[in-house]
CSV table of N, CA and C in Angstrom, one decimal:
chain,number,residue,atom,x,y,z
A,1,MET,N,135.9,86.2,87.1
A,1,MET,CA,135.2,87.4,86.8
A,1,MET,C,135.2,87.7,85.3
A,2,SER,N,134.1,88.2,84.8
A,2,SER,CA,134.1,88.5,83.4
A,2,SER,C,134.3,90.0,83.2
A,3,GLU,N,134.9,90.3,82.0
A,3,GLU,CA,135.1,91.7,81.7
A,3,GLU,C,133.8,92.4,81.3
A,4,PRO,N,133.6,93.7,81.6
A,4,PRO,CA,132.4,94.4,81.2
A,4,PRO,C,132.3,94.5,79.7
A,5,SER,N,131.2,94.2,79.2
A,5,SER,CA,131.0,94.3,77.7
A,5,SER,C,130.9,95.7,77.3
A,6,SER,N,131.0,96.0,76.0
A,6,SER,CA,130.9,97.4,75.5
A,6,SER,C,129.6,98.0,75.7
A,7,LYS,N,128.5,97.1,75.7
A,7,LYS,CA,127.2,97.6,75.9
A,7,LYS,C,127.0,98.1,77.3
A,8,ASP,N,127.6,97.5,78.3
A,8,ASP,CA,127.5,98.0,79.7
A,8,ASP,C,128.2,99.3,79.9
A,9,THR,N,129.4,99.5,79.3
A,9,THR,CA,130.1,100.7,79.4
A,9,THR,C,129.4,101.9,78.7
A,10,VAL,N,128.7,101.6,77.7
A,10,VAL,CA,128.0,102.7,77.0
A,10,VAL,C,126.8,103.2,77.9
A,11,LEU,N,126.1,102.3,78.5
A,11,LEU,CA,125.0,102.7,79.4
A,11,LEU,C,125.5,103.4,80.6
A,12,LYS,N,126.7,103.1,81.1
A,12,LYS,CA,127.2,103.7,82.4
A,12,LYS,C,127.9,105.0,82.2
A,13,THR,N,128.4,105.3,80.9
A,13,THR,CA,129.2,106.5,80.7
A,13,THR,C,128.3,107.7,80.8
A,14,ALA,N,128.9,108.8,81.4
A,14,ALA,CA,128.2,110.0,81.6
A,14,ALA,C,128.9,111.1,80.8
A,15,MET,N,128.1,112.0,80.2
A,15,MET,CA,128.6,113.1,79.5
A,15,MET,C,128.5,114.3,80.4
A,16,ILE,N,129.3,115.3,80.2
A,16,ILE,CA,129.3,116.5,81.0
A,16,ILE,C,128.6,117.6,80.2
A,17,TYR,N,127.6,118.2,80.9
A,17,TYR,CA,126.8,119.3,80.3
A,17,TYR,C,126.9,120.5,81.2
A,18,VAL,N,126.9,121.7,80.6
A,18,VAL,CA,126.9,122.9,81.4
A,18,VAL,C,125.6,123.6,81.4
A,19,CYS,N,125.1,124.0,82.5
A,19,CYS,CA,123.8,124.7,82.7
A,19,CYS,C,123.9,126.1,82.0
A,20,GLY,N,122.8,126.4,81.3
A,20,GLY,CA,122.7,127.7,80.6
A,20,GLY,C,122.5,128.8,81.5
A,21,GLU,N,122.0,128.6,82.7
A,21,GLU,CA,121.7,129.7,83.7
A,21,GLU,C,122.8,129.9,84.7
A,22,CYS,N,123.2,128.9,85.4
A,22,CYS,CA,124.2,129.0,86.5
A,22,CYS,C,125.6,128.6,86.1
A,23,HIS,N,125.7,128.0,84.9
A,23,HIS,CA,127.0,127.5,84.4
A,23,HIS,C,127.7,126.4,85.3
A,24,HIS,N,126.8,125.6,86.0
A,24,HIS,CA,127.3,124.5,86.8
A,24,HIS,C,127.5,123.3,85.9
A,25,GLU,N,128.6,122.5,86.0
A,25,GLU,CA,128.8,121.3,85.2
A,25,GLU,C,128.0,120.2,85.9
A,26,ASN,N,127.3,119.5,85.0
A,26,ASN,CA,126.5,118.3,85.4
A,26,ASN,C,126.8,117.1,84.7
A,27,GLU,N,127.0,116.0,85.3
A,27,GLU,CA,127.2,114.7,84.7
A,27,GLU,C,125.8,114.1,84.4
A,28,MET,N,125.6,113.8,83.1
A,28,MET,CA,124.3,113.2,82.7
A,28,MET,C,124.5,111.9,82.0
A,29,ARG,N,123.7,111.0,82.3
A,29,ARG,CA,123.7,109.7,81.6
A,29,ARG,C,122.4,109.6,80.7
A,30,PRO,N,122.4,108.7,79.7
A,30,PRO,CA,121.2,108.5,79.0
A,30,PRO,C,120.0,108.2,79.9
A,31,ARG,N,118.9,108.7,79.6
A,31,ARG,CA,117.6,108.4,80.4
A,31,ARG,C,117.5,109.3,81.6
A,32,ASP,N,118.6,110.1,81.9
A,32,ASP,CA,118.5,111.1,83.1
A,32,ASP,C,117.6,112.3,82.6
A,33,PRO,N,116.9,112.9,83.6
A,33,PRO,CA,116.1,114.1,83.2
A,33,PRO,C,117.0,115.2,82.9
A,34,ILE,N,116.6,116.0,81.8
A,34,ILE,CA,117.5,117.1,81.4
A,34,ILE,C,117.1,118.3,82.3
A,35,ARG,N,117.9,118.4,83.4
A,35,ARG,CA,117.6,119.5,84.3
A,35,ARG,C,118.9,119.7,85.2
A,36,CYS,N,119.2,120.9,85.4
A,36,CYS,CA,120.4,121.3,86.2
A,36,CYS,C,120.2,120.8,87.7
A,37,ARG,N,121.2,120.2,88.3
A,37,ARG,CA,121.0,119.7,89.6
A,37,ARG,C,121.2,120.9,90.7
A,38,GLU,N,121.7,122.0,90.2
A,38,GLU,CA,121.8,123.2,91.2
A,38,GLU,C,120.6,124.1,91.1
A,39,CYS,N,120.2,124.5,89.9
A,39,CYS,CA,119.1,125.5,89.9
A,39,CYS,C,117.8,125.0,89.2
A,40,GLY,N,117.8,123.9,88.6
A,40,GLY,CA,116.6,123.3,87.9
A,40,GLY,C,116.4,123.8,86.5
A,41,TYR,N,117.3,124.6,86.0
A,41,TYR,CA,117.1,125.1,84.6
A,41,TYR,C,117.2,123.9,83.6
A,42,ARG,N,116.4,124.0,82.5
A,42,ARG,CA,116.3,122.9,81.6
A,42,ARG,C,117.1,123.1,80.3
A,43,ILE,N,117.9,124.1,80.1
A,43,ILE,CA,118.7,124.3,78.9
A,43,ILE,C,120.1,123.9,79.3
A,44,MET,N,120.6,122.9,78.7
A,44,MET,CA,122.0,122.4,79.0
A,44,MET,C,122.8,122.4,77.7
A,45,TYR,N,124.1,122.7,77.8
A,45,TYR,CA,125.0,122.8,76.7
A,45,TYR,C,126.1,121.7,76.9
A,46,LYS,N,126.3,121.0,75.8
A,46,LYS,CA,127.3,119.9,75.9
A,46,LYS,C,128.7,120.5,75.9
A,47,LYS,N,129.5,120.0,76.8
A,47,LYS,CA,130.9,120.5,77.0
A,47,LYS,C,131.7,120.2,75.7
A,48,ARG,N,132.6,121.0,75.3
A,48,ARG,CA,133.4,120.8,74.1
A,48,ARG,C,134.4,119.7,74.4
A,49,THR,N,134.6,118.9,73.4
A,49,THR,CA,135.5,117.7,73.5
A,49,THR,C,137.0,118.2,73.4
A,50,LYS,N,137.9,117.4,74.1
A,50,LYS,CA,139.3,117.8,74.1
A,50,LYS,C,140.0,117.1,72.9
A,51,ARG,N,139.3,116.3,72.2
A,51,ARG,CA,139.8,115.6,71.0
A,51,ARG,C,139.9,116.6,69.8
A,52,LEU,N,141.0,116.5,69.1
A,52,LEU,CA,141.2,117.4,68.0
A,52,LEU,C,140.3,117.1,66.8
A,53,ILE,N,139.6,118.1,66.3
A,53,ILE,CA,138.7,117.9,65.2
A,53,ILE,C,139.1,118.8,64.1
A,54,VAL,N,139.4,118.2,62.9
A,54,VAL,CA,139.9,119.0,61.8
A,54,VAL,C,138.9,118.8,60.6
A,55,PHE,N,138.5,120.0,60.1
A,55,PHE,CA,137.6,120.0,58.9
A,55,PHE,C,138.4,120.4,57.7
A,56,ASP,N,138.1,119.7,56.6
A,56,ASP,CA,138.7,120.0,55.3
A,56,ASP,C,137.8,121.0,54.5
A,57,ALA,N,138.2,122.2,54.5
A,57,ALA,CA,137.4,123.2,53.8
A,57,ALA,C,138.0,123.5,52.4
A,58,ARG,N,137.2,123.3,51.4
A,58,ARG,CA,137.7,123.5,50.0
A,58,ARG,C,136.9,124.6,49.3
């Protein structure tokens, strides 16, 4: 068996978006329609990352 290439894992990974209307969490992949699966609302917000992000302000 061969290991999955990095290109395959990029296509299969899903990001979590939160609906702007009903606040339901939706998993979305590239090329998926931008629409809530619960209410059909089209404004989605990307969930904040858990990775630490530090900005250098001078």
